[in-house]
Coordinates of C-alpha atoms in Angstrom, one line a residue:
X1 CA -16.4 -36.8 28.6
X2 CA -14.2 -39.5 27.2
X3 CA -15.1 -38.7 23.6
X4 CA -14.3 -35.0 24.3
X5 CA -10.8 -35.9 25.7
X6 CA -10.0 -38.0 22.6
X7 CA -11.3 -35.3 20.3
X8 CA -9.1 -32.5 21.5
X9 CA -5.7 -34.0 20.5
X10 CA -7.0 -34.5 17.0
X11 CA -8.1 -30.9 16.8
X12 CA -4.7 -29.7 18.0
X13 CA -3.0 -31.9 15.4
X14 CA -5.1 -30.5 12.6
X15 CA -4.3 -26.9 13.7
X16 CA -0.6 -27.7 13.8
X17 CA -0.8 -29.2 10.3
X18 CA -2.6 -26.1 9.0
X19 CA 0.0 -23.9 10.7
X20 CA 2.9 -25.8 9.0
X21 CA 1.2 -25.5 5.6
X22 CA 0.9 -21.7 6.1
X23 CA 4.5 -21.5 6.8
X24 CA 4.1 -20.6 10.5
X25 CA 6.6 -21.7 13.2
X26 CA 5.8 -22.7 16.7
X27 CA 9.2 -21.4 17.9
X28 CA 8.9 -18.2 19.8
X29 CA 10.3 -15.3 17.8
X30 CA 12.2 -12.4 19.2
X31 CA 11.5 -8.9 17.9
X32 CA 13.3 -5.8 17.0
X33 CA 11.4 -2.8 18.4
X34 CA 11.2 0.4 16.4
X35 CA 11.3 2.3 19.7
X36 CA 8.2 4.3 18.7
X37 CA 5.3 3.2 20.9
X38 CA 2.7 3.9 18.3
X39 CA 4.4 1.6 15.7
X40 CA 5.4 -1.2 18.1
X41 CA 1.9 -1.3 19.5
X42 CA 0.6 -2.4 16.1
X43 CA 3.0 -5.2 15.7
X44 CA 2.6 -8.6 17.5
X45 CA 5.3 -8.9 20.2
X46 CA 5.9 -5.2 20.2
X47 CA 8.3 -5.0 17.3
X48 CA 9.5 -6.3 13.9
X49 CA 9.8 -10.1 14.1
X50 CA 13.2 -11.6 13.7
X51 CA 13.5 -15.0 12.0
X52 CA 10.9 -13.7 9.5
X53 CA 10.5 -12.3 6.0
X54 CA 9.3 -8.7 5.6
X55 CA 8.4 -6.7 2.4
X56 CA 9.1 -3.0 1.8
X57 CA 8.2 -0.9 -1.3
X58 CA 8.4 2.8 -2.2
X59 CA 5.2 4.8 -2.4
X60 CA 6.0 5.5 -6.1
X61 CA 8.1 4.3 -8.9
X62 CA 10.5 7.2 -8.9
X63 CA 14.0 7.3 -7.4
X64 CA 13.0 9.5 -4.4
X65 CA 10.5 7.0 -3.0
X66 CA 12.7 4.1 -3.8
X67 CA 15.6 5.7 -1.9
X68 CA 13.3 6.3 1.1
X69 CA 12.4 2.6 1.1
X70 CA 16.0 1.6 0.9
X71 CA 16.9 3.9 3.8
X72 CA 14.0 2.5 5.9
X73 CA 15.4 -1.0 5.3
X74 CA 19.0 0.1 6.0
X75 CA 17.8 1.7 9.3
X76 CA 16.3 -1.6 10.4
X77 CA 19.3 -3.6 9.3
X78 CA 21.6 -1.2 11.2
X79 CA 19.9 -2.1 14.5
X80 CA 20.6 -5.8 14.1
X81 CA 23.9 -7.5 15.1
X82 CA 26.4 -8.9 12.7
X83 CA 27.1 -8.5 9.0
X84 CA 24.3 -7.4 6.6
X85 CA 24.0 -9.1 3.2
X86 CA 22.5 -6.7 0.5
X87 CA 21.6 -8.3 -2.8
X88 CA 20.8 -6.3 -5.9
X89 CA 20.4 -6.7 -9.7
X90 CA 21.9 -3.3 -10.5
X91 CA 24.7 -1.6 -8.6
X92 CA 23.0 1.7 -7.8
X93 CA 23.1 1.5 -4.0
X94 CA 24.5 4.8 -2.7
X95 CA 26.6 3.7 0.3
X96 CA 26.7 7.2 2.0
X97 CA 22.9 7.2 2.2
X98 CA 23.0 3.9 4.1
X99 CA 25.7 5.2 6.4
X100 CA 23.5 8.2 7.1
X101 CA 21.0 5.9 8.7
X102 CA 23.6 3.9 10.7
X103 CA 24.5 1.1 8.3
X104 CA 28.3 1.3 7.6
X105 CA 30.0 -0.2 4.6
X106 CA 32.2 -2.3 6.9
X107 CA 29.1 -4.2 8.0
X108 CA 27.6 -4.6 4.6
X109 CA 28.3 -7.3 2.0
X110 CA 27.0 -6.3 -1.4
X111 CA 26.2 -9.0 -4.0
X112 CA 25.1 -8.2 -7.5
X113 CA 23.0 -10.9 -9.2
X114 CA 22.1 -11.1 -12.9
X115 CA 18.4 -11.8 -12.4
X116 CA 15.6 -12.1 -9.9
X117 CA 16.0 -15.9 -10.0
X118 CA 19.6 -15.4 -8.8
X119 CA 18.6 -12.8 -6.3
X120 CA 16.1 -15.2 -4.7
X121 CA 18.7 -18.0 -4.6
X122 CA 21.2 -15.8 -2.9
X123 CA 18.5 -14.5 -0.6
X124 CA 17.5 -18.0 0.6
X125 CA 21.1 -19.1 1.0
X126 CA 21.9 -16.0 3.0
X127 CA 19.0 -16.6 5.3
X128 CA 19.9 -20.2 5.8
X129 CA 23.4 -19.3 6.7
X130 CA 22.4 -18.0 10.1
X131 CA 25.4 -15.9 10.8
X132 CA 24.1 -12.7 9.4
X133 CA 22.3 -9.9 11.2
X134 CA 20.0 -9.3 8.2
X135 CA 19.6 -10.2 4.6
X136 CA 18.2 -7.5 2.3
X137 CA 17.3 -8.3 -1.3
X138 CA 15.9 -6.1 -4.1
X139 CA 13.5 -8.1 -6.1
X140 CA 10.6 -7.2 -8.6
X141 CA 8.4 -10.3 -8.4
X142 CA 7.9 -12.5 -5.3
X143 CA 5.7 -15.5 -5.7
X144 CA 3.9 -17.3 -2.8
X145 CA 6.2 -20.3 -3.3
X146 CA 9.4 -18.3 -3.3
X147 CA 8.3 -16.3 -0.2
X148 CA 7.4 -19.5 1.7
X149 CA 10.9 -20.8 1.0
X150 CA 12.4 -17.5 2.3
X151 CA 10.1 -17.4 5.3
X152 CA 11.1 -21.0 6.3
X153 CA 14.8 -20.2 5.8
X154 CA 14.4 -17.2 8.1
X155 CA 12.5 -19.2 10.7
X156 CA 15.2 -21.9 10.7
X157 CA 18.2 -19.6 11.2
X158 CA 16.5 -16.7 13.1
X159 CA 17.8 -14.2 10.6
X160 CA 15.9 -11.1 9.5
X161 CA 14.9 -11.1 5.9
X162 CA 13.8 -7.9 4.0
X163 CA 12.6 -8.0 0.4
X164 CA 12.7 -4.5 -1.2
X165 CA 10.2 -4.5 -4.0
X166 CA 11.7 -2.5 -6.9
X167 CA 10.3 -2.5 -10.5
X168 CA 11.7 -1.6 -13.9
X169 CA 8.3 -1.8 -15.5
X170 CA 5.0 -0.5 -14.3
X171 CA 3.4 -3.9 -15.0
X172 CA 5.7 -5.5 -12.4
X173 CA 4.3 -3.2 -9.7
X174 CA 1.0 -5.0 -9.8
X175 CA 2.7 -8.0 -8.3
X176 CA 3.1 -6.2 -5.0
X177 CA -0.6 -6.6 -4.2
X178 CA -0.4 -10.4 -4.6
X179 CA -0.4 -12.6 -1.4
X180 CA 3.0 -13.7 -0.1
X181 CA 4.2 -15.5 3.1
X182 CA 5.9 -12.3 4.5
X183 CA 5.0 -11.4 8.1
X184 CA 4.7 -7.7 7.4
X185 CA 4.4 -5.5 4.3
X186 CA 5.3 -1.8 4.3
X187 CA 5.2 1.1 1.9
X188 CA 7.4 4.2 2.4
X189 CA 6.5 7.6 0.8
X190 CA 8.5 10.9 1.1
X191 CA 6.7 13.8 2.8
X192 CA 7.8 17.5 2.8
X193 CA 10.3 18.3 5.5
X194 CA 9.3 20.5 8.4
X195 CA 10.3 24.2 7.7
X196 CA 13.2 25.4 9.9
X197 CA 13.3 28.8 11.6
X198 CA 16.7 29.3 9.9
X199 CA 17.9 28.7 6.3
X200 CA 18.5 25.0 5.7
X201 CA 16.9 21.6 5.1
X202 CA 14.9 20.0 7.9
X203 CA 15.0 16.3 8.8
X204 CA 13.3 14.1 6.1
X205 CA 9.8 12.8 6.8
X206 CA 8.1 9.7 5.6
X207 CA 4.6 8.4 5.4
X208 CA 5.1 4.8 6.6
X209 CA 2.2 2.5 5.7
X210 CA 1.9 -0.9 7.4
X211 CA -0.2 -2.6 4.7
X212 CA -0.1 -6.0 6.2
X213 CA 0.9 -7.5 9.6
X214 CA 0.2 -11.2 10.4
X215 CA -1.9 -11.3 13.6
X216 CA -1.6 -7.5 13.7
X217 CA -3.3 -4.4 12.4
X218 CA -2.8 -2.1 9.4
X219 CA -1.9 1.5 10.1
X220 CA -0.3 4.6 8.7
X221 CA 2.4 6.6 10.5
X222 CA 3.9 10.0 9.8
X223 CA 7.5 9.8 11.0
X224 CA 10.8 11.5 10.8
X225 CA 13.3 9.5 8.8
X226 CA 15.9 7.2 10.4
X227 CA 18.7 9.0 12.3
X228 CA 22.4 8.0 12.4
X229 CA 21.5 5.0 14.5
X230 CA 18.7 3.7 12.3
X231 CA 15.9 5.0 14.6
X232 CA 12.7 6.6 13.6
X233 CA 11.0 9.3 15.6
X234 CA 7.7 11.2 15.7
X235 CA 7.5 14.8 14.4
X236 CA 7.3 17.2 17.2
X237 CA 3.7 18.1 16.4
X238 CA 2.7 14.4 16.9
X239 CA 4.9 13.5 19.8
X240 CA 2.7 15.3 22.3
X241 CA -0.4 13.5 21.0
X242 CA -2.0 16.7 19.6
X243 CA -2.5 15.3 16.0
X244 CA -2.4 11.6 16.4
X245 CA -6.0 10.9 15.4
X246 CA -5.4 12.5 12.0
X247 CA -1.9 11.0 11.5
X248 CA -2.5 7.3 12.4
X249 CA -5.6 6.3 10.5
X250 CA -6.2 2.6 10.4
X251 CA -6.9 1.3 6.9
X252 CA -8.4 -2.1 6.0
X253 CA -6.8 -3.4 2.9
X254 CA -7.5 -6.6 1.1

């Protein structure tokens, strides 16, 4: 019995050391729920972790999927409190599209950096600041070392960090499959809008893929794009549960 008592603190110390090396924090995180039960149920704590780094990419390399990924991130940032720092390497952000999902220009501070190195430096500094609602940065490559620094900075301040993975070359896209310290990894693809009974364009729809969730499950969600308050919703055909088995298919990814 005595040996067992002395053994337990040593085991707990080892677990704590491993957790620190992996970039985990013992501090309890708060979360930002999506407000969609099917999505929140897949995420530890019932929502997107604040004080953490998250990754988002478009389902393809074209401008359409890239814009959808940006709007998804803007919708998340719109539901945080405080200013939002948005860092880019090329000034091609269309402000009205961000406002469409609830993120106004008055809340957004845009920073244009000359390279990914500068983007990552601004990203980390913004996360360490602690006075921002969210920090969003568009970056092509994200190494494990860089992502750990960003994750630790987010944990320290409690700010939400979102890395939008954008590529100018197809070879850079392969980096998205490499391990990072991000808490979640998402991919957003554009789906056809639901036909309307009258002439017009229906609400945009996305295939939202949760590729990785630390201590959570991978899943796919067919959703209607963020509304004017940054909130997602289920298509009417799925909201009543009639097609959920086909729409939310769990996928195990390496």
